[in-house]
PDB file of C-alpha atoms in Angstrom:
ATOM      1  CA  SER H   1      73.294  26.056  78.787  1.00  0.00           C
ATOM      2  CA  PHE H   2      73.559  28.215  75.430  1.00  0.00           C
ATOM      3  CA  ILE H   3      74.283  25.042  72.964  1.00  0.00           C
ATOM      4  CA  ASP H   4      70.927  23.368  74.967  1.00  0.00           C
ATOM      5  CA  ILE H   5      68.836  26.607  74.102  1.00  0.00           C
ATOM      6  CA  SER H   6      70.232  26.464  70.783  1.00  0.00           C
ATOM      7  CA  GLN H   7      70.133  23.038  69.981  1.00  0.00           C
ATOM      8  CA  ARG H   8      66.074  23.073  71.357  1.00  0.00           C
ATOM      9  CA  LYS H   9      65.247  26.783  69.618  1.00  0.00           C
ATOM     10  CA  SER H  10      66.604  24.635  66.567  1.00  0.00           C
ATOM     11  CA  ALA H  11      64.321  21.618  67.079  1.00  0.00           C
ATOM     12  CA  GLU H  12      61.400  23.601  67.497  1.00  0.00           C
ATOM     13  CA  GLU H  13      62.024  25.492  64.396  1.00  0.00           C
ATOM     14  CA  GLU H  14      62.203  22.429  62.424  1.00  0.00           C
ATOM     15  CA  ILE H  15      59.284  21.160  63.864  1.00  0.00           C
ATOM     16  CA  LYS H  16      57.554  24.126  62.695  1.00  0.00           C
ATOM     17  CA  ASN H  17      58.458  24.245  59.558  1.00  0.00           C
ATOM     18  CA  ASN H  18      57.511  20.426  59.206  1.00  0.00           C
ATOM     19  CA  GLU H  19      54.315  21.206  60.290  1.00  0.00           C
ATOM     20  CA  ALA H  20      54.445  24.189  57.376  1.00  0.00           C
ATOM     21  CA  PHE H  21      55.254  22.074  55.019  1.00  0.00           C
ATOM     22  CA  LEU H  22      52.471  19.324  55.789  1.00  0.00           C
ATOM     23  CA  LYS H  23      49.800  22.213  55.858  1.00  0.00           C
ATOM     24  CA  VAL H  24      50.797  23.127  52.203  1.00  0.00           C
ATOM     25  CA  ILE H  25      50.462  19.213  51.103  1.00  0.00           C
ATOM     26  CA  LEU H  26      47.379  18.714  52.640  1.00  0.00           C
ATOM     27  CA  SER H  27      46.451  22.126  51.195  1.00  0.00           C
ATOM     28  CA  SER H  28      47.188  21.276  47.887  1.00  0.00           C
ATOM     29  CA  LEU H  29      44.441  18.327  47.923  1.00  0.00           C
ATOM     30  CA  HIS H  30      41.272  18.367  46.374  1.00  0.00           C
ATOM     31  CA  ASP H  31      39.965  15.963  49.455  1.00  0.00           C
ATOM     32  CA  HIS H  32      38.651  17.244  52.049  1.00  0.00           C
ATOM     33  CA  ILE H  33      41.016  15.796  55.016  1.00  0.00           C
ATOM     34  CA  CYS H  34      40.957  15.970  58.656  1.00  0.00           C
ATOM     35  CA  VAL H  35      43.547  14.556  61.067  1.00  0.00           C
ATOM     36  CA  ILE H  36      42.003  13.223  64.479  1.00  0.00           C
ATOM     37  CA  ASP H  37      43.910  11.881  67.649  1.00  0.00           C
ATOM     38  CA  ARG H  38      42.907   8.817  69.518  1.00  0.00           C
ATOM     39  CA  GLN H  39      40.469  10.960  71.439  1.00  0.00           C
ATOM     40  CA  GLY H  40      38.876  12.169  68.013  1.00  0.00           C
ATOM     41  CA  GLU H  41      40.020  15.900  68.544  1.00  0.00           C
ATOM     42  CA  ILE H  42      41.172  17.633  65.548  1.00  0.00           C
ATOM     43  CA  LEU H  43      44.459  18.126  65.606  1.00  0.00           C
ATOM     44  CA  MET H  44      44.965  19.345  61.414  1.00  0.00           C
ATOM     45  CA  VAL H  45      42.921  19.743  58.719  1.00  0.00           C
ATOM     46  CA  ASN H  46      43.228  20.983  54.929  1.00  0.00           C
ATOM     47  CA  GLU H  47      41.914  24.229  53.027  1.00  0.00           C
ATOM     48  CA  ALA H  48      39.219  22.257  51.319  1.00  0.00           C
ATOM     49  CA  TRP H  49      38.024  20.463  54.646  1.00  0.00           C
ATOM     50  CA  LEU H  50      37.449  24.091  55.720  1.00  0.00           C
ATOM     51  CA  SER H  51      36.034  25.810  52.331  1.00  0.00           C
ATOM     52  CA  PHE H  52      33.595  23.297  52.124  1.00  0.00           C
ATOM     53  CA  ALA H  53      32.444  23.409  55.981  1.00  0.00           C
ATOM     54  CA  HIS H  54      32.066  27.210  55.549  1.00  0.00           C
ATOM     55  CA  ASP H  55      30.251  27.459  51.974  1.00  0.00           C
ATOM     56  CA  ASN H  56      27.831  25.021  53.763  1.00  0.00           C
ATOM     57  CA  ASP H  57      27.045  25.200  56.993  1.00  0.00           C
ATOM     58  CA  VAL H  58      28.881  28.561  58.730  1.00  0.00           C
ATOM     59  CA  LYS H  59      27.344  27.127  62.274  1.00  0.00           C
ATOM     60  CA  SER H  60      28.916  24.240  62.111  1.00  0.00           C
ATOM     61  CA  ALA H  61      32.411  24.848  60.953  1.00  0.00           C
ATOM     62  CA  ASP H  62      33.700  25.566  64.535  1.00  0.00           C
ATOM     63  CA  LYS H  63      32.682  22.610  65.585  1.00  0.00           C
ATOM     64  CA  ILE H  64      35.131  20.790  62.610  1.00  0.00           C
ATOM     65  CA  SER H  65      37.871  22.463  62.833  1.00  0.00           C
ATOM     66  CA  PRO H  66      41.266  22.025  64.803  1.00  0.00           C
ATOM     67  CA  GLY H  67      40.543  21.955  68.651  1.00  0.00           C
ATOM     68  CA  SER H  68      37.170  20.417  68.220  1.00  0.00           C
ATOM     69  CA  ASN H  69      36.281  16.852  68.690  1.00  0.00           C
ATOM     70  CA  TYR H  70      35.055  15.095  65.721  1.00  0.00           C
ATOM     71  CA  LEU H  71      33.941  12.099  67.283  1.00  0.00           C
ATOM     72  CA  GLU H  72      31.184  14.490  69.773  1.00  0.00           C
ATOM     73  CA  VAL H  73      30.092  16.236  66.605  1.00  0.00           C
ATOM     74  CA  CYS H  74      29.260  12.589  64.648  1.00  0.00           C
ATOM     75  CA  ASN H  75      27.774  11.932  68.181  1.00  0.00           C
ATOM     76  CA  LEU H  76      25.327  15.279  68.140  1.00  0.00           C
ATOM     77  CA  PRO H  77      21.782  14.531  69.100  1.00  0.00           C
ATOM     78  CA  ALA H  78      20.705  15.953  66.031  1.00  0.00           C
ATOM     79  CA  ASN H  79      22.512  12.740  64.220  1.00  0.00           C
ATOM     80  CA  GLU H  80      20.989   9.884  66.279  1.00  0.00           C
ATOM     81  CA  THR H  81      18.659   8.929  63.691  1.00  0.00           C
ATOM     82  CA  ASP H  82      21.566   9.434  61.074  1.00  0.00           C
ATOM     83  CA  PRO H  83      22.657   6.250  60.291  1.00  0.00           C
ATOM     84  CA  TYR H  84      25.419   7.358  57.980  1.00  0.00           C
ATOM     85  CA  ALA H  85      26.518   9.425  61.207  1.00  0.00           C
ATOM     86  CA  LEU H  86      26.334   6.504  63.637  1.00  0.00           C
ATOM     87  CA  ARG H  87      28.084   4.601  60.696  1.00  0.00           C
ATOM     88  CA  ALA H  88      31.032   6.784  60.462  1.00  0.00           C
ATOM     89  CA  MET H  89      31.570   7.463  64.116  1.00  0.00           C
ATOM     90  CA  GLU H  90      31.674   3.461  64.549  1.00  0.00           C
ATOM     91  CA  GLY H  91      34.143   3.099  61.757  1.00  0.00           C
ATOM     92  CA  ILE H  92      36.387   5.674  63.140  1.00  0.00           C
ATOM     93  CA  LYS H  93      36.262   4.003  66.442  1.00  0.00           C
ATOM     94  CA  SER H  94      37.391   0.598  64.676  1.00  0.00           C
ATOM     95  CA  VAL H  95      40.379   2.204  63.036  1.00  0.00           C
ATOM     96  CA  ILE H  96      41.510   4.488  65.764  1.00  0.00           C
ATOM     97  CA  GLU H  97      41.462   0.983  68.399  1.00  0.00           C
ATOM     98  CA  GLY H  98      42.992  -1.068  65.524  1.00  0.00           C
ATOM     99  CA  THR H  99      39.990  -3.607  65.111  1.00  0.00           C
ATOM    100  CA  ASP H 100      39.862  -2.580  61.370  1.00  0.00           C
ATOM    101  CA  SER H 101      42.864  -1.565  59.338  1.00  0.00           C
ATOM    102  CA  SER H 102      40.589   1.207  57.314  1.00  0.00           C
ATOM    103  CA  PHE H 103      37.031   2.211  57.007  1.00  0.00           C
ATOM    104  CA  LEU H 104      35.045   3.419  53.653  1.00  0.00           C
ATOM    105  CA  MET H 105      31.618   4.325  53.294  1.00  0.00           C
ATOM    106  CA  GLU H 106      29.565   6.215  51.097  1.00  0.00           C
ATOM    107  CA  TYR H 107      27.139   8.979  51.748  1.00  0.00           C
ATOM    108  CA  PRO H 108      24.784  11.408  50.738  1.00  0.00           C
ATOM    109  CA  CYS H 109      25.277  14.850  51.360  1.00  0.00           C
ATOM    110  CA  SER H 110      22.970  16.987  49.273  1.00  0.00           C
ATOM    111  CA  SER H 111      22.231  20.851  49.218  1.00  0.00           C
ATOM    112  CA  PRO H 112      18.897  22.320  49.130  1.00  0.00           C
ATOM    113  CA  THR H 113      20.006  22.716  45.253  1.00  0.00           C
ATOM    114  CA  GLN H 114      21.901  19.798  44.679  1.00  0.00           C
ATOM    115  CA  GLU H 115      22.276  16.223  44.974  1.00  0.00           C
ATOM    116  CA  ARG H 116      25.773  15.147  46.348  1.00  0.00           C
ATOM    117  CA  TRP H 117      27.396  11.965  47.168  1.00  0.00           C
ATOM    118  CA  PHE H 118      31.087  11.508  49.135  1.00  0.00           C
ATOM    119  CA  VAL H 119      32.962   8.797  50.015  1.00  0.00           C
ATOM    120  CA  MET H 120      34.624   8.779  53.625  1.00  0.00           C
ATOM    121  CA  THR H 121      37.809   6.860  53.462  1.00  0.00           C
ATOM    122  CA  VAL H 122      39.524   6.668  57.324  1.00  0.00           C
ATOM    123  CA  VAL H 123      42.928   4.861  58.104  1.00  0.00           C
ATOM    124  CA  PRO H 124      45.273   4.956  60.988  1.00  0.00           C
ATOM    125  CA  LEU H 125      47.484   7.590  61.812  1.00  0.00           C
ATOM    126  CA  LEU H 126      50.937   6.391  62.030  1.00  0.00           C
ATOM    127  CA  ILE H 127      52.509   7.397  65.016  1.00  0.00           C
ATOM    128  CA  GLN H 128      53.200   6.210  68.605  1.00  0.00           C
ATOM    129  CA  GLN H 129      50.656   8.314  69.759  1.00  0.00           C
ATOM    130  CA  GLY H 130      47.842   6.842  67.158  1.00  0.00           C
ATOM    131  CA  GLY H 131      44.911   8.410  65.693  1.00  0.00           C
ATOM    132  CA  ALA H 132      43.365   8.575  62.462  1.00  0.00           C
ATOM    133  CA  VAL H 133      43.200  10.379  58.937  1.00  0.00           C
ATOM    134  CA  ILE H 134      39.857  11.112  57.503  1.00  0.00           C
ATOM    135  CA  ALA H 135      39.362  12.122  53.785  1.00  0.00           C
ATOM    136  CA  HIS H 136      36.131  13.172  52.015  1.00  0.00           C
ATOM    137  CA  ARG H 137      36.067  12.487  48.363  1.00  0.00           C
ATOM    138  CA  ASP H 138      33.100  14.264  46.248  1.00  0.00           C
ATOM    139  CA  ILE H 139      31.933  11.305  44.030  1.00  0.00           C
ATOM    140  CA  THR H 140      28.843  12.869  42.598  1.00  0.00           C
ATOM    141  CA  PRO H 141      29.687  12.767  38.831  1.00  0.00           C
ATOM    142  CA  ARG H 142      29.906   8.702  39.313  1.00  0.00           C
ATOM    143  CA  LYS H 143      26.933   8.105  41.773  1.00  0.00           C
ATOM    144  CA  MET H 144      25.172  10.153  39.031  1.00  0.00           C
ATOM    145  CA  ALA H 145      26.079   8.125  36.023  1.00  0.00           C
ATOM    146  CA  GLU H 146      25.297   4.979  38.117  1.00  0.00           C
ATOM    147  CA  GLN H 147      22.151   6.569  38.765  1.00  0.00           C
ATOM    148  CA  LYS H 148      21.462   7.199  34.814  1.00  0.00           C
ATOM    149  CA  VAL H 149      22.568   3.643  34.179  1.00  0.00           C
ATOM    150  CA  GLN H 150      20.349   1.994  36.493  1.00  0.00           C
ATOM    151  CA  GLN H 151      17.060   4.294  35.224  1.00  0.00           C
ATOM    152  CA  GLN H 152      17.861   3.031  31.376  1.00  0.00           C
ATOM    153  CA  GLN H 153      17.791  -0.658  32.519  1.00  0.00           C
ATOM    154  CA  SER H 154      15.257  -0.615  34.339  1.00  0.00           C
ATOM    155  CA  GLN H 155      13.428   1.215  31.400  1.00  0.00           C
ATOM    156  CA  LEU H 156      15.003  -1.367  28.998  1.00  0.00           C
ATOM    157  CA  ALA H 157      13.408  -3.804  31.433  1.00  0.00           C
ATOM    158  CA  GLU H 158      10.150  -2.498  31.523  1.00  0.00           C
ATOM    159  CA  ALA H 159       9.624  -1.676  27.982  1.00  0.00           C
ATOM    160  CA  GLN H 160      10.797  -6.047  27.347  1.00  0.00           C
ATOM    161  CA  ARG H 161       7.650  -6.642  29.867  1.00  0.00           C
ATOM    162  CA  ILE H 162       5.424  -4.513  28.012  1.00  0.00           C
ATOM    163  CA  ALA H 163       6.558  -6.308  24.686  1.00  0.00           C
ATOM    164  CA  HIS H 164       6.483  -9.309  26.000  1.00  0.00           C
ATOM    165  CA  LEU H 165      10.550  -9.453  24.636  1.00  0.00           C
ATOM    166  CA  GLY H 166      13.934 -10.971  25.918  1.00  0.00           C
ATOM    167  CA  SER H 167      17.591  -9.915  25.059  1.00  0.00           C
ATOM    168  CA  TRP H 168      20.647 -11.636  25.735  1.00  0.00           C
ATOM    169  CA  VAL H 169      24.624 -10.944  25.479  1.00  0.00           C
ATOM    170  CA  LEU H 170      27.494 -13.540  25.132  1.00  0.00           C
ATOM    171  CA  ASP H 171      30.306 -12.453  26.416  1.00  0.00           C
ATOM    172  CA  ILE H 172      32.706 -14.681  24.236  1.00  0.00           C
ATOM    173  CA  PRO H 173      36.238 -14.659  26.003  1.00  0.00           C
ATOM    174  CA  LEU H 174      34.486 -15.355  29.393  1.00  0.00           C
ATOM    175  CA  ASN H 175      31.721 -17.769  27.602  1.00  0.00           C
ATOM    176  CA  LYS H 176      29.582 -16.369  29.767  1.00  0.00           C
ATOM    177  CA  LEU H 177      25.999 -15.714  29.026  1.00  0.00           C
ATOM    178  CA  HIS H 178      23.527 -12.650  30.642  1.00  0.00           C
ATOM    179  CA  TRP H 179      19.743 -12.910  29.839  1.00  0.00           C
ATOM    180  CA  SER H 180      17.438 -10.333  30.703  1.00  0.00           C
ATOM    181  CA  ASP H 181      14.561 -10.907  33.270  1.00  0.00           C
ATOM    182  CA  GLU H 182      11.876 -11.204  30.669  1.00  0.00           C
ATOM    183  CA  THR H 183      14.352 -13.976  28.829  1.00  0.00           C
ATOM    184  CA  PHE H 184      13.682 -16.011  31.899  1.00  0.00           C
ATOM    185  CA  ARG H 185       9.905 -15.097  32.083  1.00  0.00           C
ATOM    186  CA  ILE H 186       9.385 -16.498  28.524  1.00  0.00           C
ATOM    187  CA  LEU H 187      11.138 -19.505  29.179  1.00  0.00           C
ATOM    188  CA  GLY H 188       8.907 -20.502  31.978  1.00  0.00           C
ATOM    189  CA  PHE H 189      11.118 -19.192  34.822  1.00  0.00           C
ATOM    190  CA  THR H 190      11.312 -16.452  37.492  1.00  0.00           C
ATOM    191  CA  PRO H 191      14.421 -13.668  37.012  1.00  0.00           C
ATOM    192  CA  GLN H 192      17.671 -15.609  37.915  1.00  0.00           C
ATOM    193  CA  GLN H 193      15.768 -18.966  39.017  1.00  0.00           C
ATOM    194  CA  LEU H 194      18.720 -20.693  37.120  1.00  0.00           C
ATOM    195  CA  GLU H 195      22.339 -20.012  35.765  1.00  0.00           C
ATOM    196  CA  PRO H 196      21.731 -19.249  32.081  1.00  0.00           C
ATOM    197  CA  VAL H 197      24.119 -21.084  29.943  1.00  0.00           C
ATOM    198  CA  ILE H 198      24.242 -21.924  26.683  1.00  0.00           C
ATOM    199  CA  GLU H 199      23.353 -25.655  27.274  1.00  0.00           C
ATOM    200  CA  SER H 200      20.428 -24.807  29.416  1.00  0.00           C
ATOM    201  CA  PHE H 201      18.998 -23.008  26.412  1.00  0.00           C
ATOM    202  CA  LYS H 202      19.859 -25.754  24.719  1.00  0.00           C
ATOM    203  CA  SER H 203      18.079 -27.955  26.194  1.00  0.00           C
ATOM    204  CA  MET H 204      14.739 -26.219  26.545  1.00  0.00           C
ATOM    205  CA  ILE H 205      14.752 -26.184  22.350  1.00  0.00           C
ATOM    206  CA  HIS H 206      11.953 -28.747  20.801  1.00  0.00           C
ATOM    207  CA  PRO H 207      13.960 -31.578  18.629  1.00  0.00           C
TER     208      PRO H 207
END
């Protein structure tokens, strides 16, 4: 009847409007977002996802666009020796199948001119048909800061080893003592051989 057709058209229009609104929301996010069904087929991506794909590898852009299968991309022969690609595929499957409630993985994705790191987050798509929502976030600044701290700590440890000097830090609120590796050696232990507590240090002092 005319009423049935009108209602159907109205429902279809509402669905289209909802999808358009959802795409606007996703494209407002800086994270690279991808939505897949239970078989791994890509249902929707945001602008950040597409822009990154086109800016970094034009050939692979079509492979990770709506209608493509994301799990097949992770399982390409070129990725068979890539532990991150294999872990990603296993993690996504575990979320889709309900084995895990979420999946998180940090991985390198460097360009010829820049070292880059991303974190991949996978959560279930909460609809009856199932699926998953995948997000990739650029964490390069944090990883660079962590590497700088590690490098400084390594340089300090080496300087203490050469000079045969140790250092320690006391966390007063927690009453927790931290020894450098060389402090352990000076006191006759291998690094981390015992729990560094004030009582242990006092017991080593000659009366």
